[in-house]
Coordinates of C-alpha atoms in Angstrom, one line a residue:
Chain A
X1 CA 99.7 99.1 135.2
X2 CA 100.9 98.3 138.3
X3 CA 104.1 97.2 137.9
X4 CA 104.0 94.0 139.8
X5 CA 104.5 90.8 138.7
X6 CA 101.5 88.6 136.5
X7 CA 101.5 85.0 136.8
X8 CA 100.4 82.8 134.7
X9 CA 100.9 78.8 135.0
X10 CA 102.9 77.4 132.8
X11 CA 102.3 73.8 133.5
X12 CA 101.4 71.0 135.5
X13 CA 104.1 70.6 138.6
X14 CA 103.7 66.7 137.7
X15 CA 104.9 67.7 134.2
X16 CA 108.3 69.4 135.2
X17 CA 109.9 65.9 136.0
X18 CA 113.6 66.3 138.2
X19 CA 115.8 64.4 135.7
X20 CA 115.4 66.9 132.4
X21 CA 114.2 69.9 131.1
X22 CA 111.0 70.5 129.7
X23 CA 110.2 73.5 127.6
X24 CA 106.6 75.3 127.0
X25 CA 105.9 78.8 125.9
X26 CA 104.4 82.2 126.8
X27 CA 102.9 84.3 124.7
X28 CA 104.4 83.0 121.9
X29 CA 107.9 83.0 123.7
X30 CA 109.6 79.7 124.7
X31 CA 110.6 79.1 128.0
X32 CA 112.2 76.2 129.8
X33 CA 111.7 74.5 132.8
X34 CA 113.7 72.7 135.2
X35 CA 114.5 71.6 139.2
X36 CA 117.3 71.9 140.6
X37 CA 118.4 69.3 143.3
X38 CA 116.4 70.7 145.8
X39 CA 113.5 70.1 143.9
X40 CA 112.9 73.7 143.3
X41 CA 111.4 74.9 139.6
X42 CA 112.8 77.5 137.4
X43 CA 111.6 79.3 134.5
X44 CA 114.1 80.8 131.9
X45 CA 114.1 81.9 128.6
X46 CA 114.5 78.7 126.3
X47 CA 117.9 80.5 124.5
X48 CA 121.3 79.7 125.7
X49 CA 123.3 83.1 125.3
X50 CA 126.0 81.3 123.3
X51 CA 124.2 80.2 120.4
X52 CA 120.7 80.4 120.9
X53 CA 120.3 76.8 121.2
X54 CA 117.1 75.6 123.1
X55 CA 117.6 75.1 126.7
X56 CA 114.9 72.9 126.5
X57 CA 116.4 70.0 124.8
X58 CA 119.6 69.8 127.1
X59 CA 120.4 68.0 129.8
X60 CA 121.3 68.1 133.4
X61 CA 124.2 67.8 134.9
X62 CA 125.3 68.3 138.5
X63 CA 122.8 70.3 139.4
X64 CA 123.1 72.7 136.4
X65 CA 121.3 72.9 133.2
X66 CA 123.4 72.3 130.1
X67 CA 123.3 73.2 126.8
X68 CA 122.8 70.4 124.3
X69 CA 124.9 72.5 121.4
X70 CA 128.4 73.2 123.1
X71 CA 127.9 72.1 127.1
X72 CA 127.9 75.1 128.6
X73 CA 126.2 74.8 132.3
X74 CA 124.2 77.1 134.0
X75 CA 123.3 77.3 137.8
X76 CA 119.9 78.1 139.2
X77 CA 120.7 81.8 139.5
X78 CA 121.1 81.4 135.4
X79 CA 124.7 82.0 135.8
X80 CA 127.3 80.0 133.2
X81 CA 129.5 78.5 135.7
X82 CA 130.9 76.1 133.0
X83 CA 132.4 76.0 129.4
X84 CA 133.9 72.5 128.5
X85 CA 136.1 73.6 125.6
X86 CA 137.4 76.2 127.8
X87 CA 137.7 74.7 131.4
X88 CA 139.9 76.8 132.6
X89 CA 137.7 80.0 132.2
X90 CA 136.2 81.7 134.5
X91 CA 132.7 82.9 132.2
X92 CA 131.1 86.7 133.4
X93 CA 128.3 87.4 134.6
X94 CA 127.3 88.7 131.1
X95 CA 126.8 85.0 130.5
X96 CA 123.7 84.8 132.0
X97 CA 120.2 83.3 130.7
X98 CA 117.3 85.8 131.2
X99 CA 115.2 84.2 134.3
X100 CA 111.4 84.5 135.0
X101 CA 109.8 84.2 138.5
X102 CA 108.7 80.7 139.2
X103 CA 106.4 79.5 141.9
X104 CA 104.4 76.2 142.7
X105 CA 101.1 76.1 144.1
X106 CA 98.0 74.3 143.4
X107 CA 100.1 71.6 141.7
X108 CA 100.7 73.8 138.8
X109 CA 104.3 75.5 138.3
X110 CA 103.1 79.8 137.8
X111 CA 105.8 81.9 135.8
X112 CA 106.5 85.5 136.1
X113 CA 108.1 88.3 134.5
X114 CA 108.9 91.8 136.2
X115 CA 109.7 91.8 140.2
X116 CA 108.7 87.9 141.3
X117 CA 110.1 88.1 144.8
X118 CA 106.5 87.7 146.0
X119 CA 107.0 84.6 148.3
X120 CA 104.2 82.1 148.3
X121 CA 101.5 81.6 150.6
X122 CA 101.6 78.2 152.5
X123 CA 99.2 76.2 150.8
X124 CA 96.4 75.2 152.8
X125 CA 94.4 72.9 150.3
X126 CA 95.9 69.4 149.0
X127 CA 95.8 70.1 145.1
X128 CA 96.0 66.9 142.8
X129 CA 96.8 67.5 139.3
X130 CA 94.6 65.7 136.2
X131 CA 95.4 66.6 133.0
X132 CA 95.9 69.6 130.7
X133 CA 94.6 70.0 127.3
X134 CA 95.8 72.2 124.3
X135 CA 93.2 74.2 122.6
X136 CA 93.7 76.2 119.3
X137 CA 92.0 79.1 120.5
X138 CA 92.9 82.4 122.3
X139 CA 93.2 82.7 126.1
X140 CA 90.2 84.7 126.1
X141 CA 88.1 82.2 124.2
X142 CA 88.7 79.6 126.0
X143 CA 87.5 81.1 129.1
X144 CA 84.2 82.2 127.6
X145 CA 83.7 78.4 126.3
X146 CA 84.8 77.1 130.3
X147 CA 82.3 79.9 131.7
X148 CA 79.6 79.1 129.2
X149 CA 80.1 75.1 129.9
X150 CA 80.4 75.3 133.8
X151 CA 78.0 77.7 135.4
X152 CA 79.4 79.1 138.5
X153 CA 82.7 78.8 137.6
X154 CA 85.1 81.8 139.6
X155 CA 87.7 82.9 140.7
X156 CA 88.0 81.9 144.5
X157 CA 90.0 84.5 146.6
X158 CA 91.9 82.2 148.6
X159 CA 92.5 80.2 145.6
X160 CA 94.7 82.8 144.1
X161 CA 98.3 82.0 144.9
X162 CA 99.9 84.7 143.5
X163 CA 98.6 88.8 142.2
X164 CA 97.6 88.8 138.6
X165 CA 97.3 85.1 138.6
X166 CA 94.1 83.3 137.8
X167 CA 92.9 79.8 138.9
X168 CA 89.1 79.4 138.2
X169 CA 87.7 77.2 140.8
X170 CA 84.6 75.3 139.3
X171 CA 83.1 73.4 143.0
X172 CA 81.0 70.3 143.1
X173 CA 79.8 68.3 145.8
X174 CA 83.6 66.0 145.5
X175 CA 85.7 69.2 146.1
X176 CA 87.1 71.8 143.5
X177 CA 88.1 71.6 140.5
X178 CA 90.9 73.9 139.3
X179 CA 91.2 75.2 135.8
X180 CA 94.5 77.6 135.1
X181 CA 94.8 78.8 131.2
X182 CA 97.9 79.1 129.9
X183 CA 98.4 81.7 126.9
X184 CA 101.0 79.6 124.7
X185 CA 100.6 82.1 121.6
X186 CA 98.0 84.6 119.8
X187 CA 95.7 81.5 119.3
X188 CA 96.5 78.7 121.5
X189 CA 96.1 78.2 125.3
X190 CA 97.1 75.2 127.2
X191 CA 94.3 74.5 130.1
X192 CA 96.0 73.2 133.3
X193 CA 93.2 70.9 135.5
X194 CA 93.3 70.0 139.1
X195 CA 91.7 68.9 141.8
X196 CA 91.1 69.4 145.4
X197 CA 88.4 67.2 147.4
X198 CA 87.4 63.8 147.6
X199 CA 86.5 62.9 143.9
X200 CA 86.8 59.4 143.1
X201 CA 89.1 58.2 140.1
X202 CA 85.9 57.9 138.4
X203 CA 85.1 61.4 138.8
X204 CA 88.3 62.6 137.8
X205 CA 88.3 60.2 134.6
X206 CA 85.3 62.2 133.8
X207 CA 86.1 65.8 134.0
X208 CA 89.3 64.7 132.1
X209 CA 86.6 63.5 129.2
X210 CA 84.5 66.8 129.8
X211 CA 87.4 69.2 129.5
X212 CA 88.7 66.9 125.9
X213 CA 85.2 67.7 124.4
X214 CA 85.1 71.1 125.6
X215 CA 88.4 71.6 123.8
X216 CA 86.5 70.3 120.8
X217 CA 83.9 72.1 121.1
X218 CA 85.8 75.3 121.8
X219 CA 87.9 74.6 118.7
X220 CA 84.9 74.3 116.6
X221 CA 83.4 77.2 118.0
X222 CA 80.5 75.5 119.4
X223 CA 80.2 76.4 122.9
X224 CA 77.5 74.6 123.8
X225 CA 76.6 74.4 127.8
X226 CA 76.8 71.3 129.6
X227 CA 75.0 72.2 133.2
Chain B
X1 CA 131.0 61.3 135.5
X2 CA 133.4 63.2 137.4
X3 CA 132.1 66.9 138.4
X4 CA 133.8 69.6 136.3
X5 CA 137.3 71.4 138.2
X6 CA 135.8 74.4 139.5
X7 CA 137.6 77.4 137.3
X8 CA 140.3 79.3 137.7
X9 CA 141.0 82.1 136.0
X10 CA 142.8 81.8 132.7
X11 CA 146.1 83.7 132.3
X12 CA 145.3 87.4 132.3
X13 CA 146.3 89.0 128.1
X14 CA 146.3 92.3 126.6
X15 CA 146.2 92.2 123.0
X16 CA 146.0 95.2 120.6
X17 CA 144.3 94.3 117.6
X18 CA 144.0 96.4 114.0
X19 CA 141.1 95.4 111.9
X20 CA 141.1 96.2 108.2
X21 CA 138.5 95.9 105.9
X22 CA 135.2 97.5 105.0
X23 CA 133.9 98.8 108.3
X24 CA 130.8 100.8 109.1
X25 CA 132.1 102.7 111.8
X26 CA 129.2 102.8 114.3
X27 CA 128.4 99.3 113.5
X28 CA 131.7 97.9 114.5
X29 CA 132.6 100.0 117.6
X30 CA 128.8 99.3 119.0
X31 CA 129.4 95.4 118.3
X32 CA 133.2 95.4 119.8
X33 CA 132.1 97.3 123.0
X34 CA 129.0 94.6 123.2
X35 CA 131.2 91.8 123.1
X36 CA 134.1 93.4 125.1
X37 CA 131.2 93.6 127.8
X38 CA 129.9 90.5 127.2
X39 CA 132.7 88.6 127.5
X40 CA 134.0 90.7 130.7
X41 CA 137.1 92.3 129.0
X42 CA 138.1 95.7 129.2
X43 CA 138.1 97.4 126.1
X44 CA 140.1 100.9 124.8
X45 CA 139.5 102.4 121.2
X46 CA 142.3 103.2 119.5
X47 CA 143.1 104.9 116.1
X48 CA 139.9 105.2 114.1
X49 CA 140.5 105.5 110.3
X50 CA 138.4 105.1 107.4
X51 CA 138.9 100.7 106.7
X52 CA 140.7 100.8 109.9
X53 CA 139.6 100.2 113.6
X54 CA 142.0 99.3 116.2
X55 CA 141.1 98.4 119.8
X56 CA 142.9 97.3 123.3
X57 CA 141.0 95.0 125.0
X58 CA 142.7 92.9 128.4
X59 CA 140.9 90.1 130.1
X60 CA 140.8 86.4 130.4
X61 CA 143.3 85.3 127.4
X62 CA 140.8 82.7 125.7
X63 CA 138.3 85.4 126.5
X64 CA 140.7 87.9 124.3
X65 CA 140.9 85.0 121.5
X66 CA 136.9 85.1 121.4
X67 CA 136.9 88.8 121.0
X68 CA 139.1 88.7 118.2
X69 CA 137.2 86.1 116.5
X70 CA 133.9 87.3 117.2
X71 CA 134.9 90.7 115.3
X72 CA 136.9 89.1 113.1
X73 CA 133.5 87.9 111.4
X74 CA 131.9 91.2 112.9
X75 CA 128.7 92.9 112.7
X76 CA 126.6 91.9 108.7
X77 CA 127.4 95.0 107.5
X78 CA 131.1 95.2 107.9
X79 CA 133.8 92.9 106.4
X80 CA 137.2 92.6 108.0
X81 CA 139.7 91.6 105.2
X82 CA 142.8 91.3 107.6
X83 CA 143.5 91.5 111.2
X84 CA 147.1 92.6 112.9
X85 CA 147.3 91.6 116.6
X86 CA 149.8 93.0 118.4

């Protein structure tokens, strides 16, 4: 164990929108996502430290995240900088949601826990999100089913934005293709898809399909290969 | 909708609070010095007696009102029957 950071996406940038929360999970642990003004994503632990209410089904407001339960804002350091029944209090610093690392590259928003001070590389490829399926299978599954489905399927060097993090690049003659699992729980992974080339909408319509019935297929356990 | 007033700091209180009741000793002190820290106050154990706990604690005043009703209802195995605040 190194004791750096893992990444793991967590969803499609096009899926964190700038007006609201959104929440996902992580192992089996919720997290929520959000922007703050400057367009920038965070990943916290879906649990206000009040109540326990999920983050994830609040609201913005002034460039804070707010609970939906009893109001209470939080800045992008996670800080609560607001309680509206008690307006006139200043809150600690004990009132503080617990904060992952939280990156964007490759059109997909990565997560981290442990030290995720690791800056990003510039990007250096124009990555176009296309869709991302949920599968009821394990991380590990899944992958086998993609590798058995898409022969020459990898993990591109330059394509990893962050240590620990995995984006399998699967080329054709249009560009990449970009395929990012995300372990939601024991059993169920979340495949993020993008793109980076020239493929028509066509093509992209059709590696949507491909990746649908790969889910099905991976879900009924019949990994069949499709080269 | 108009941006919250940024905060000032509520009046400063010191409050010395008795709770009676059925208290697991360890229990209670643990969960009064977690929420003393959690809500930023500073916190002073007083006499400790068998049914009876009483603490210090000085901070923000609504910040002292939570504390006192947070271990009012206390941690699940300990039940405060009456509190004297002083």
């Amino acid at each position: 164990m190194t004791g750096g950071p893992t990444w793991f996406p967590v969803a499609l940038s096009i899926d964190v929108p700038s007006h609201s929360p959104t929440g996902t999970y992580l192992h089996g642990e919720p997290i929520v996502l959000w922007r703050d003004p400057a367009g920038a994503v965070h990943a916290w632990a879906d649990r206000c430290p009040h109540r326990g209410m999920q983050l994830s089904l609040g609201f913005l407001r002034e460039g804070r995240l707010a609970c939906p339960y009893h109001g209470w804002r939080y800045d992008a350091e996670g800080r609560c900088t607001h309680i509206p029944a008690h307006p006139e209090v200043v809150p600690p610093r004990a009132m503080s949601v617990e904060r992952l690392g939280a990156r964007e590259s490759q059109a997909i928003v990565w997560a981290a826990t442990g030290d995720a001070s690791i800056s990003a590389p510039a990007a250096v490829e124009q990555w176009r999100p296309i869709r991302s399926v949920t599968a009821r299978r394990s991380a590990s599954a899944v992958q086998d089913a993609l590798a058995s489905s898409m022969p020459g399927l990898d993990i591109e060097g330059d394509a990893l934005p962050f240590p620990g993090s995995g984006l399998m690049v699967h080329s054709v003659a249009a560009g990449k293709f970009g395929l990012a699992l995300q372990p939601l729980g024991p059993d169920l992974t979340a495949v993020h898809a993008v793109h980076c080339g020239d493929a028509s909408v066509r093509d992209l319509i059709a590696f949507s399909r491909r990746l649908a019935d790969l889910r099905d297929a991976c879900e009924s356990m019949r990994f069949s290969s499709r080269a | 909708m108009a941006s919250p007033p940024d905060p000032r700091p509520s009046a400063h209180a010191s409050a010395t609070l008795t709770f009676d009741g059925e208290l697991a000793r360890p229990s209670f002190t643990a969960f009064a010095a977690a929420r003393a820290s959690r809500l930023d106050l500073a916190l002073v154990f007083g006499p400790i007696r068998t049914g009876s706990i009483t603490v210090s604690v000085r901070g923000q005043r609504d910040l002292v009102d939570a504390f006192e009703a947070a271990c009012t209802l206390g941690p699940s195995d300990c039940l405060v029957r009456e509190v004297t605040r002083r």
